[in-house]
JSON list of C-alpha atoms in Angstrom, two decimals:
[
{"chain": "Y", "resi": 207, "resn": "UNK", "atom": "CA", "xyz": [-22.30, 61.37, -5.63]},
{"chain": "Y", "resi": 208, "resn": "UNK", "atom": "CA", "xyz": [-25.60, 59.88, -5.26]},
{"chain": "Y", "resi": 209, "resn": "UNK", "atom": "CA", "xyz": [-27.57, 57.38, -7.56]},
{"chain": "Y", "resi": 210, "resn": "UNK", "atom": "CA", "xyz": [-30.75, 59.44, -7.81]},
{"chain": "Y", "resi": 211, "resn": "UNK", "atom": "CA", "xyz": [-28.03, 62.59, -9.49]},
{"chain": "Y", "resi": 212, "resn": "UNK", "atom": "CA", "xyz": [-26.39, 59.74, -11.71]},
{"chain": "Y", "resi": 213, "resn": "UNK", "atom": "CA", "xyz": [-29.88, 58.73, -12.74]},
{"chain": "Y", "resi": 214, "resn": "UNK", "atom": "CA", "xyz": [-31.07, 62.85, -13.49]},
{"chain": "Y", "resi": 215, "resn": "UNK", "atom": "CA", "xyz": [-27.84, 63.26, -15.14]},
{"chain": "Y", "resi": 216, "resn": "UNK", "atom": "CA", "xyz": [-28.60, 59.45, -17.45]},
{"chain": "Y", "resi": 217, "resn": "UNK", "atom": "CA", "xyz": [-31.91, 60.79, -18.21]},
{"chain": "Y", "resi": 218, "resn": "UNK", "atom": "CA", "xyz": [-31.26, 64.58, -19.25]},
{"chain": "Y", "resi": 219, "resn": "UNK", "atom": "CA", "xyz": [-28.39, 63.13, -21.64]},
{"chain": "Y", "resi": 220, "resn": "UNK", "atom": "CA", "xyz": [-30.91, 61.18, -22.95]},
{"chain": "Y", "resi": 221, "resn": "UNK", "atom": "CA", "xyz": [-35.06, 59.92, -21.70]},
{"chain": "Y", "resi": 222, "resn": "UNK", "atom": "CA", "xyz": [-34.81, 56.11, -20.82]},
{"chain": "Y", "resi": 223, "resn": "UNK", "atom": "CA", "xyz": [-36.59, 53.12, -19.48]},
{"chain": "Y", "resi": 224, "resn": "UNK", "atom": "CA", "xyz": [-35.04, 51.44, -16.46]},
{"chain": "Y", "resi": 225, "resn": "UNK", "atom": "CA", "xyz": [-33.69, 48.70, -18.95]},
{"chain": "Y", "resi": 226, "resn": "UNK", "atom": "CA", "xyz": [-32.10, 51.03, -20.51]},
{"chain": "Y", "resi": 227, "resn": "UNK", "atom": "CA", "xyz": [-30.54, 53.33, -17.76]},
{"chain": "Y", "resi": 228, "resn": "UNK", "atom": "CA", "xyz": [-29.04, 49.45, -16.70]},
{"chain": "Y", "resi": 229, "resn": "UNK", "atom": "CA", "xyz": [-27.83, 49.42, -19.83]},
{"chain": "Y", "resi": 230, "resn": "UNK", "atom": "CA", "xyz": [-26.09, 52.70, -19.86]},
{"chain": "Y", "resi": 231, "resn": "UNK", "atom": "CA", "xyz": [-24.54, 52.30, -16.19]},
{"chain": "Y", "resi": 232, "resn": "UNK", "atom": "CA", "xyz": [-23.03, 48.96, -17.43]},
{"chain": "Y", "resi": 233, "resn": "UNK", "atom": "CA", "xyz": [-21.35, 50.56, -20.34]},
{"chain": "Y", "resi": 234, "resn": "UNK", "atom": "CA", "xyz": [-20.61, 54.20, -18.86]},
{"chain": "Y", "resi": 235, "resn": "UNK", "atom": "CA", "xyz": [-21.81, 55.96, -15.63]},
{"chain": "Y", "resi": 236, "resn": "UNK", "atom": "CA", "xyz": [-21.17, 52.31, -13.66]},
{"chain": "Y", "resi": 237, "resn": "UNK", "atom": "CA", "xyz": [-17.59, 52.61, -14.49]},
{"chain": "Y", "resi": 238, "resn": "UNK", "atom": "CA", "xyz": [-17.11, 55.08, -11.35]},
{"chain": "Y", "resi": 239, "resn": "UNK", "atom": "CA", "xyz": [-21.14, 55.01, -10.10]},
{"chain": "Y", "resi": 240, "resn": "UNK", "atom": "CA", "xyz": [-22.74, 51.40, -10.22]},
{"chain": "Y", "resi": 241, "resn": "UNK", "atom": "CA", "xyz": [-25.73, 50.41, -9.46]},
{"chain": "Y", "resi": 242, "resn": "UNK", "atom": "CA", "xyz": [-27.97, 47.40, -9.65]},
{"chain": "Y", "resi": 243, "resn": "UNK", "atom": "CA", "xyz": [-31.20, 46.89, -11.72]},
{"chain": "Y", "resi": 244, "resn": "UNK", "atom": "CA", "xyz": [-33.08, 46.82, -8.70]},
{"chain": "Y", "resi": 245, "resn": "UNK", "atom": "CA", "xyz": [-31.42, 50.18, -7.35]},
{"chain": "Y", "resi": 246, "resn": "UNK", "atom": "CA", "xyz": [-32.39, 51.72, -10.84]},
{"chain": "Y", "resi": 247, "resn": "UNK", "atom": "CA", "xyz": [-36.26, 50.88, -10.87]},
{"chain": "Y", "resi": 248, "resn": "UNK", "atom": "CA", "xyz": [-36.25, 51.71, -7.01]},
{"chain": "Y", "resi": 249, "resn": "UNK", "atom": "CA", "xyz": [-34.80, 55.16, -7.45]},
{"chain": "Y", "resi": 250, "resn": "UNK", "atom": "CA", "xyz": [-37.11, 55.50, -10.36]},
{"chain": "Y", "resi": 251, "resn": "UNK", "atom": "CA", "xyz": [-40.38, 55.12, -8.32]},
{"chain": "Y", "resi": 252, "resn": "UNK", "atom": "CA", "xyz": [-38.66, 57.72, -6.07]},
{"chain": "Y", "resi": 253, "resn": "UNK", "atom": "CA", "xyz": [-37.80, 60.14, -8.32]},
{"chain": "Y", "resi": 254, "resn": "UNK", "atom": "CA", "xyz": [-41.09, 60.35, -9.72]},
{"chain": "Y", "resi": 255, "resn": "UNK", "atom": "CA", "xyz": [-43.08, 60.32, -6.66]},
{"chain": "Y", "resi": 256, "resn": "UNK", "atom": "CA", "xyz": [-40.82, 63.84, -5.61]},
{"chain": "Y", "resi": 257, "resn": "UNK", "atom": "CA", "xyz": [-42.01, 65.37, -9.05]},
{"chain": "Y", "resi": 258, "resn": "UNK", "atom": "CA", "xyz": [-38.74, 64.55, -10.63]},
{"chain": "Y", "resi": 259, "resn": "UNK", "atom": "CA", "xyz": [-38.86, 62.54, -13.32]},
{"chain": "Y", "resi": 260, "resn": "UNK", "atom": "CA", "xyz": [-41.70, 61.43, -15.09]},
{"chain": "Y", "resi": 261, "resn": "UNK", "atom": "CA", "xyz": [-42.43, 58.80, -16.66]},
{"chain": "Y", "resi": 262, "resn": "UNK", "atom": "CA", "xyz": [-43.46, 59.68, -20.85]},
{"chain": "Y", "resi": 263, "resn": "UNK", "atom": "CA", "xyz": [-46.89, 58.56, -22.12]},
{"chain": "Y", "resi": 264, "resn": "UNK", "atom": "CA", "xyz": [-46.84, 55.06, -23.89]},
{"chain": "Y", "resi": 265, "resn": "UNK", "atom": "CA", "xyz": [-47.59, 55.74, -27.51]},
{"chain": "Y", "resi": 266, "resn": "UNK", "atom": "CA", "xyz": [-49.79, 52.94, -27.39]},
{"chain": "Y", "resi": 267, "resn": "UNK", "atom": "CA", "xyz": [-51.03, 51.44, -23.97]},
{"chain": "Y", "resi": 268, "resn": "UNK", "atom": "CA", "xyz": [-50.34, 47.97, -23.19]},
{"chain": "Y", "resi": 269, "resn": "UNK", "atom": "CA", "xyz": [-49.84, 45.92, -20.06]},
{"chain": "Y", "resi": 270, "resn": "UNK", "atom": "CA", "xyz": [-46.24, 45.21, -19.10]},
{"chain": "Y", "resi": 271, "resn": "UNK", "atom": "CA", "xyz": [-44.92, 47.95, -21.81]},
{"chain": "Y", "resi": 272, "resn": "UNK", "atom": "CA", "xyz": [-41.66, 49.37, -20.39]},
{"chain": "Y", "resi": 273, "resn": "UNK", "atom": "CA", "xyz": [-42.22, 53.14, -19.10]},
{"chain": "Y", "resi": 274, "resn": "UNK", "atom": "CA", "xyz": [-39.43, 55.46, -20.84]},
{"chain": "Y", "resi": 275, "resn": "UNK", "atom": "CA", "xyz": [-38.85, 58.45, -18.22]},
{"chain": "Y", "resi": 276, "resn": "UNK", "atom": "CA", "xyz": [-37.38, 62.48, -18.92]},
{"chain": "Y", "resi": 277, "resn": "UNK", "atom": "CA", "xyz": [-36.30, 64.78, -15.99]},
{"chain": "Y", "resi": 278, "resn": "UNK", "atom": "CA", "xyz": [-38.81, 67.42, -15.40]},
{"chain": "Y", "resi": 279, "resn": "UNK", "atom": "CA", "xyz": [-37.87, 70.97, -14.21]},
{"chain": "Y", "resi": 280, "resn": "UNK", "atom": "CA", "xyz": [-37.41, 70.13, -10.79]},
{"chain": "Y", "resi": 281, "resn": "UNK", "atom": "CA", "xyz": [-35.37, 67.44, -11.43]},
{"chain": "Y", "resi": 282, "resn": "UNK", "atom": "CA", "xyz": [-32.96, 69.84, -13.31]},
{"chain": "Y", "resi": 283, "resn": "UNK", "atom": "CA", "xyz": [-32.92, 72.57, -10.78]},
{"chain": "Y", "resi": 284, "resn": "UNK", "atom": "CA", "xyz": [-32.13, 69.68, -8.09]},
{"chain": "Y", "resi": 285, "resn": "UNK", "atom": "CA", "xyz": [-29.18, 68.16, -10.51]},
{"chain": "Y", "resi": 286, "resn": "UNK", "atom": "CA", "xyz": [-28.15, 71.77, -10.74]},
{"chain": "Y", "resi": 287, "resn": "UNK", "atom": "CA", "xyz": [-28.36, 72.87, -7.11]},
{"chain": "Y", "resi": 288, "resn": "UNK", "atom": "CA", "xyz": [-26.30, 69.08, -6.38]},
{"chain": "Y", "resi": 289, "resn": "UNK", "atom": "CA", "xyz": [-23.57, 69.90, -8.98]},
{"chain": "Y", "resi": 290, "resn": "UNK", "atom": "CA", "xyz": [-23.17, 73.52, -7.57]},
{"chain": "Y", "resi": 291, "resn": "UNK", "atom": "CA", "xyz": [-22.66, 72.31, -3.88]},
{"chain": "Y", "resi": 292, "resn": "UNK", "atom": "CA", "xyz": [-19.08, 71.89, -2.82]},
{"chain": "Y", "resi": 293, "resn": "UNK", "atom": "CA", "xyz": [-18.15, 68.35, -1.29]},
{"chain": "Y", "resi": 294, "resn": "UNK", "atom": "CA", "xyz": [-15.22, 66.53, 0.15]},
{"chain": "Y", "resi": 295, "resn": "UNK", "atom": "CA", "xyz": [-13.10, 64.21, -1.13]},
{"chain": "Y", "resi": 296, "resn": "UNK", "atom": "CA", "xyz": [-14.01, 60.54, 0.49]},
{"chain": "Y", "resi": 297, "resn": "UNK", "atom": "CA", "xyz": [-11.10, 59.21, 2.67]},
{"chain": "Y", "resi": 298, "resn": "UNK", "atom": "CA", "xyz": [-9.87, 56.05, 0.57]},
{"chain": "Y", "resi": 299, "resn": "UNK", "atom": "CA", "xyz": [-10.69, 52.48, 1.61]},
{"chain": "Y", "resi": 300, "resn": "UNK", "atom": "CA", "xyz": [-9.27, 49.67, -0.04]},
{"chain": "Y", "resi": 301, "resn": "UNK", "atom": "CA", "xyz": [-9.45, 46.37, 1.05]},
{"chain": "Y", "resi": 302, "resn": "UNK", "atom": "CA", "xyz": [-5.93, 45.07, -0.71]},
{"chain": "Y", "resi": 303, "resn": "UNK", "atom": "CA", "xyz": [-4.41, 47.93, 0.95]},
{"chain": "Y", "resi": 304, "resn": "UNK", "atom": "CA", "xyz": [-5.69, 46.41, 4.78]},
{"chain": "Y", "resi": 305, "resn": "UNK", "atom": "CA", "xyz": [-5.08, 43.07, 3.54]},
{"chain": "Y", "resi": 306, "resn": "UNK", "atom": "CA", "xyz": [-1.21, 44.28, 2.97]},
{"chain": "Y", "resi": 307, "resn": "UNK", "atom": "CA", "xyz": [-0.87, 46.02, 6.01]},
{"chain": "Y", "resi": 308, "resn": "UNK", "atom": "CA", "xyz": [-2.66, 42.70, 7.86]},
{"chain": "Y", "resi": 309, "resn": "UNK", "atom": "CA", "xyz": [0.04, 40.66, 6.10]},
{"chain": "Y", "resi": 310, "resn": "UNK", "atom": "CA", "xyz": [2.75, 42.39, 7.62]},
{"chain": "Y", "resi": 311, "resn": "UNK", "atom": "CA", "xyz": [1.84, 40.96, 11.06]},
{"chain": "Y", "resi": 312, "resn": "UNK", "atom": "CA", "xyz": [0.23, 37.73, 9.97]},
{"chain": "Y", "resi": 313, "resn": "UNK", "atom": "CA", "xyz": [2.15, 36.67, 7.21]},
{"chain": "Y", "resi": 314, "resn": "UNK", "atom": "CA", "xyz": [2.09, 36.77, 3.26]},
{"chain": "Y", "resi": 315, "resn": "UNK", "atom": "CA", "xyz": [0.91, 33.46, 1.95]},
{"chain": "Y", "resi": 316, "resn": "UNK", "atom": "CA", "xyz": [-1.79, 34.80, -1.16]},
{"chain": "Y", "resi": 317, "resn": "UNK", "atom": "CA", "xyz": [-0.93, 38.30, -1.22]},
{"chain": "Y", "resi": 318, "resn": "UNK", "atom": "CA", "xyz": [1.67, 37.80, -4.25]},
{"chain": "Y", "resi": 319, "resn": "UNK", "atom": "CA", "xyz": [-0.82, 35.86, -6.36]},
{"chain": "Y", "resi": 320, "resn": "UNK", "atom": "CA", "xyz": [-3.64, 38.54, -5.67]},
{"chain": "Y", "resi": 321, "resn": "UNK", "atom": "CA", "xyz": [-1.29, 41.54, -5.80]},
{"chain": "Y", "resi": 322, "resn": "UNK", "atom": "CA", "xyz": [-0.45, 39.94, -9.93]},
{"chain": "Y", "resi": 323, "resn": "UNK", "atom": "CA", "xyz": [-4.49, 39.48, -10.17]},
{"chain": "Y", "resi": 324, "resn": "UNK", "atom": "CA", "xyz": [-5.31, 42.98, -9.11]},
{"chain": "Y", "resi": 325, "resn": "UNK", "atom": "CA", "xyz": [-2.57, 44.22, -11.37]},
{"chain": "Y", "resi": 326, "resn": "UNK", "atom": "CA", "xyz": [-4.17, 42.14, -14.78]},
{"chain": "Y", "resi": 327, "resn": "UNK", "atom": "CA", "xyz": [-7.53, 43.40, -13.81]},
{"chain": "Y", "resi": 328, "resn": "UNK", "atom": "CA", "xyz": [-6.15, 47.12, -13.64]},
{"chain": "Y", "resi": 329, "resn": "UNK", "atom": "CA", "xyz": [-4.35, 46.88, -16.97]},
{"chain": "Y", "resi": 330, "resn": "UNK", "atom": "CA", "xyz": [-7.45, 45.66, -18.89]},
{"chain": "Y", "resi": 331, "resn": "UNK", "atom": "CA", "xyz": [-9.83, 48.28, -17.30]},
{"chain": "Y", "resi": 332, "resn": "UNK", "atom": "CA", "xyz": [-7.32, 50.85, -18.40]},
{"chain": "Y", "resi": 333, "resn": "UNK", "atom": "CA", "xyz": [-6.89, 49.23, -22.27]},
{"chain": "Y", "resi": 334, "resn": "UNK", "atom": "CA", "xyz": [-10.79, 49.50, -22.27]},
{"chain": "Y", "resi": 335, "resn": "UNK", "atom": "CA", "xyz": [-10.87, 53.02, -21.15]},
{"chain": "Y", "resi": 336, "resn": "UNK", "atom": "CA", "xyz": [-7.93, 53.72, -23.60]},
{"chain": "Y", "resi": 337, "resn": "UNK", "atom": "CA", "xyz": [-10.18, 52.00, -26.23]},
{"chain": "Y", "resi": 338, "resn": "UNK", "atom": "CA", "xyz": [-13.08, 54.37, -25.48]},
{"chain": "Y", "resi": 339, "resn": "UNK", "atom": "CA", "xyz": [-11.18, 57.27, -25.57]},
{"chain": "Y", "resi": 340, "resn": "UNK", "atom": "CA", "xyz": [-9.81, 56.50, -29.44]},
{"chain": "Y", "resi": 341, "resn": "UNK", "atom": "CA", "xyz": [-13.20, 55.77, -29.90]},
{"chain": "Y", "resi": 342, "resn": "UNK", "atom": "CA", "xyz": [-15.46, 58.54, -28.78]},
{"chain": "Y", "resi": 343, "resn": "UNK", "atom": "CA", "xyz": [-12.81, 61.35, -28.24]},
{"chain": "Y", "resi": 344, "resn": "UNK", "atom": "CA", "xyz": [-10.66, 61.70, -31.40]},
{"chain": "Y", "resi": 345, "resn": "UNK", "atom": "CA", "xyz": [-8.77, 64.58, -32.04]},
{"chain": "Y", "resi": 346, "resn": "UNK", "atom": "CA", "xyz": [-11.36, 68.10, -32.65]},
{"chain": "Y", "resi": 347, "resn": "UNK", "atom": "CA", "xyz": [-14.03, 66.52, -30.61]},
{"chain": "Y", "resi": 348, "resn": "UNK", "atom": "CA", "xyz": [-13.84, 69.68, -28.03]},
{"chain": "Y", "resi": 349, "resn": "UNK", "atom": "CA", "xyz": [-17.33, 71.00, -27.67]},
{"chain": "Y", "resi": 350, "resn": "UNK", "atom": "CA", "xyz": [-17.83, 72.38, -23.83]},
{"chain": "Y", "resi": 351, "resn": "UNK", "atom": "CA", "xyz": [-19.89, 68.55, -22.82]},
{"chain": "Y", "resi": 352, "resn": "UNK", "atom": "CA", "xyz": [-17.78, 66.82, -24.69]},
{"chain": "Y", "resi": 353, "resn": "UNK", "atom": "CA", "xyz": [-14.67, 67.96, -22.79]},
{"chain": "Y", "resi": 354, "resn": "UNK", "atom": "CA", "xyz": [-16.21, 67.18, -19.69]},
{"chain": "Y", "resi": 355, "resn": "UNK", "atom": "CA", "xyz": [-17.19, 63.31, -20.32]},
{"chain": "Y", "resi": 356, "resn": "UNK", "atom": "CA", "xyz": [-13.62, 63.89, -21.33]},
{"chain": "Y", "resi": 357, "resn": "UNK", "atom": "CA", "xyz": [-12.54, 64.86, -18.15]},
{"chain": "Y", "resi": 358, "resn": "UNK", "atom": "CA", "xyz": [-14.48, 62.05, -16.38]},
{"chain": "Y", "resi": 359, "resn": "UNK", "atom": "CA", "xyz": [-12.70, 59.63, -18.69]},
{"chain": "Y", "resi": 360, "resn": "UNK", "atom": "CA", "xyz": [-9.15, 60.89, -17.97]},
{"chain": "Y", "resi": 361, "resn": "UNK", "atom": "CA", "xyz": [-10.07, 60.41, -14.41]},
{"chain": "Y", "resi": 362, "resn": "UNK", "atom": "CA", "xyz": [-10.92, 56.72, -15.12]},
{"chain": "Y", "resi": 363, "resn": "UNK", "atom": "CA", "xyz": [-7.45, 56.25, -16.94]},
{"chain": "Y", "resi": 364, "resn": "UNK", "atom": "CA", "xyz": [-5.12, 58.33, -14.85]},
{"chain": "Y", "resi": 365, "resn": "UNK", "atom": "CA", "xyz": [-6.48, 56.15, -11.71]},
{"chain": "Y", "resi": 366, "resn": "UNK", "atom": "CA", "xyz": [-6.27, 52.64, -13.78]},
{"chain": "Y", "resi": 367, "resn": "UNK", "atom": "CA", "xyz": [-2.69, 54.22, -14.61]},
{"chain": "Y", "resi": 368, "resn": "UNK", "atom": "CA", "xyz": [-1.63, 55.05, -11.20]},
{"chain": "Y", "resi": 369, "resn": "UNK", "atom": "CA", "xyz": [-3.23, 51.29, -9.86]},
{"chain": "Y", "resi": 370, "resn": "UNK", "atom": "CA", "xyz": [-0.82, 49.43, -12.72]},
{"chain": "Y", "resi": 371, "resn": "UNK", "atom": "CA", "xyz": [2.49, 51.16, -11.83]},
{"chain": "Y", "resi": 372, "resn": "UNK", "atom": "CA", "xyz": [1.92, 50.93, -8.11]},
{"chain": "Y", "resi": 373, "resn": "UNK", "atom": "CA", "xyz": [1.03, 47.03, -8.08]},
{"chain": "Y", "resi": 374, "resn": "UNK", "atom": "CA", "xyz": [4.05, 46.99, -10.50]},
{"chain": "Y", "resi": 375, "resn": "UNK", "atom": "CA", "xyz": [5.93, 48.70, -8.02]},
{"chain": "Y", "resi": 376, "resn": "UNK", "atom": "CA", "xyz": [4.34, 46.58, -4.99]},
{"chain": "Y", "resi": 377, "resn": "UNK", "atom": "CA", "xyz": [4.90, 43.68, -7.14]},
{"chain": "Y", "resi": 378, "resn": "UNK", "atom": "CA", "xyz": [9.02, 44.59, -7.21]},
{"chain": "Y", "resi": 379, "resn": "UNK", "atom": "CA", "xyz": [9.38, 45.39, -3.82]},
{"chain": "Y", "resi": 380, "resn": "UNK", "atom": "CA", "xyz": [7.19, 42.02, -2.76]},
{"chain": "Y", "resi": 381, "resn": "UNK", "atom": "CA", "xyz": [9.91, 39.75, -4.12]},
{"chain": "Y", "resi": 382, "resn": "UNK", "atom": "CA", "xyz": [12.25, 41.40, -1.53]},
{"chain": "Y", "resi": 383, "resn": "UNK", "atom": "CA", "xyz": [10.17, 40.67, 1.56]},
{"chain": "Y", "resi": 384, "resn": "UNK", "atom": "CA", "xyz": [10.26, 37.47, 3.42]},
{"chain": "Y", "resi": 385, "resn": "UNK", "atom": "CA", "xyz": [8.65, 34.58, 2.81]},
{"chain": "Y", "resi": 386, "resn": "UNK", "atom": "CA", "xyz": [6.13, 33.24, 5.39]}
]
């Protein structure tokens, strides 16, 4: 995934000024695509300059007013021509998984600390994604987009799920290794 498709996909759900695309990735798409405020207005300028977005006339001009952008009908084809193309899975890096691997030659002193660390942070990620979806998936909410941002969601919770019981697990099978 890219930034400039997160950003076509933020602004066909719904036209947006940079402030509020921020917004929006802090509360939603930046939960598995983030992206600073300066990455944002950059990609804007970008996006507009390839006849992608543009940006909506001000209803009333005045200096400094924020610029609220829509995709235009390129910027849809592209976002559709990206979503059709097939892509690989990315090989996973994780740097508590080196760091565990490292500690089996050079010892474990801070691993056990970070390993119960790791594990809190998973298992209040996964509350809040279990707290959006009661929120904005309850029971008959089915239509064809909805079950998609569905989909995306599950993905967020089934990972946060796996992350808990394997630190849990890791956690367990810590107290049996050696001490430095």
């Amino acid at each position: 995934m890219s930034l400039p498709h997160a950003i076509l996909t933020a602004l066909l759900e719904k036209p947006s000024s940079g402030l509020e695309l921020t917004r929006r990735f802090d509360r939603s798409i930046g939960y598995f695509w983030s992206a600073t405020h300066q990455q944002i207005y950059r990609e804007l300028g970008k996006l507009e300059t390839e006849g992608l977005i543009r940006a909506l006339p001000a209803e009333q001009p005045a200096r400094g007013q924020k610029k609220s952008y829509e995709v235009l009908p390129a910027g849809r084809a592209e976002l559709a021509r990206w979503t059709a193309v097939s892509q690989d899975p990315k090989p996973l890096r994780d740097a508590l998984l080196l760091r565990l691997r490292a500690a089996a030659v050079v010892g474990t002193t801070g691993i056990e600390a970070d390993l119960r660390r790791h594990l809190d942070l998973h298992r209040r990620q996964l509350a809040e994604y279990e707290e959006i979806e009661r929120r904005d998936f309850p029971p008959g909410r089915d239509s064809p987009e909805d079950r998609l941002r569905h989909l995306v969601l599950r993905a967020g919770i089934d990972l946060e799920t796996f992350w808990t019981h394997w630190l849990s697990h890791a956690l367990e099978d810590f107290t049996e290794v050696p001490g430095d």
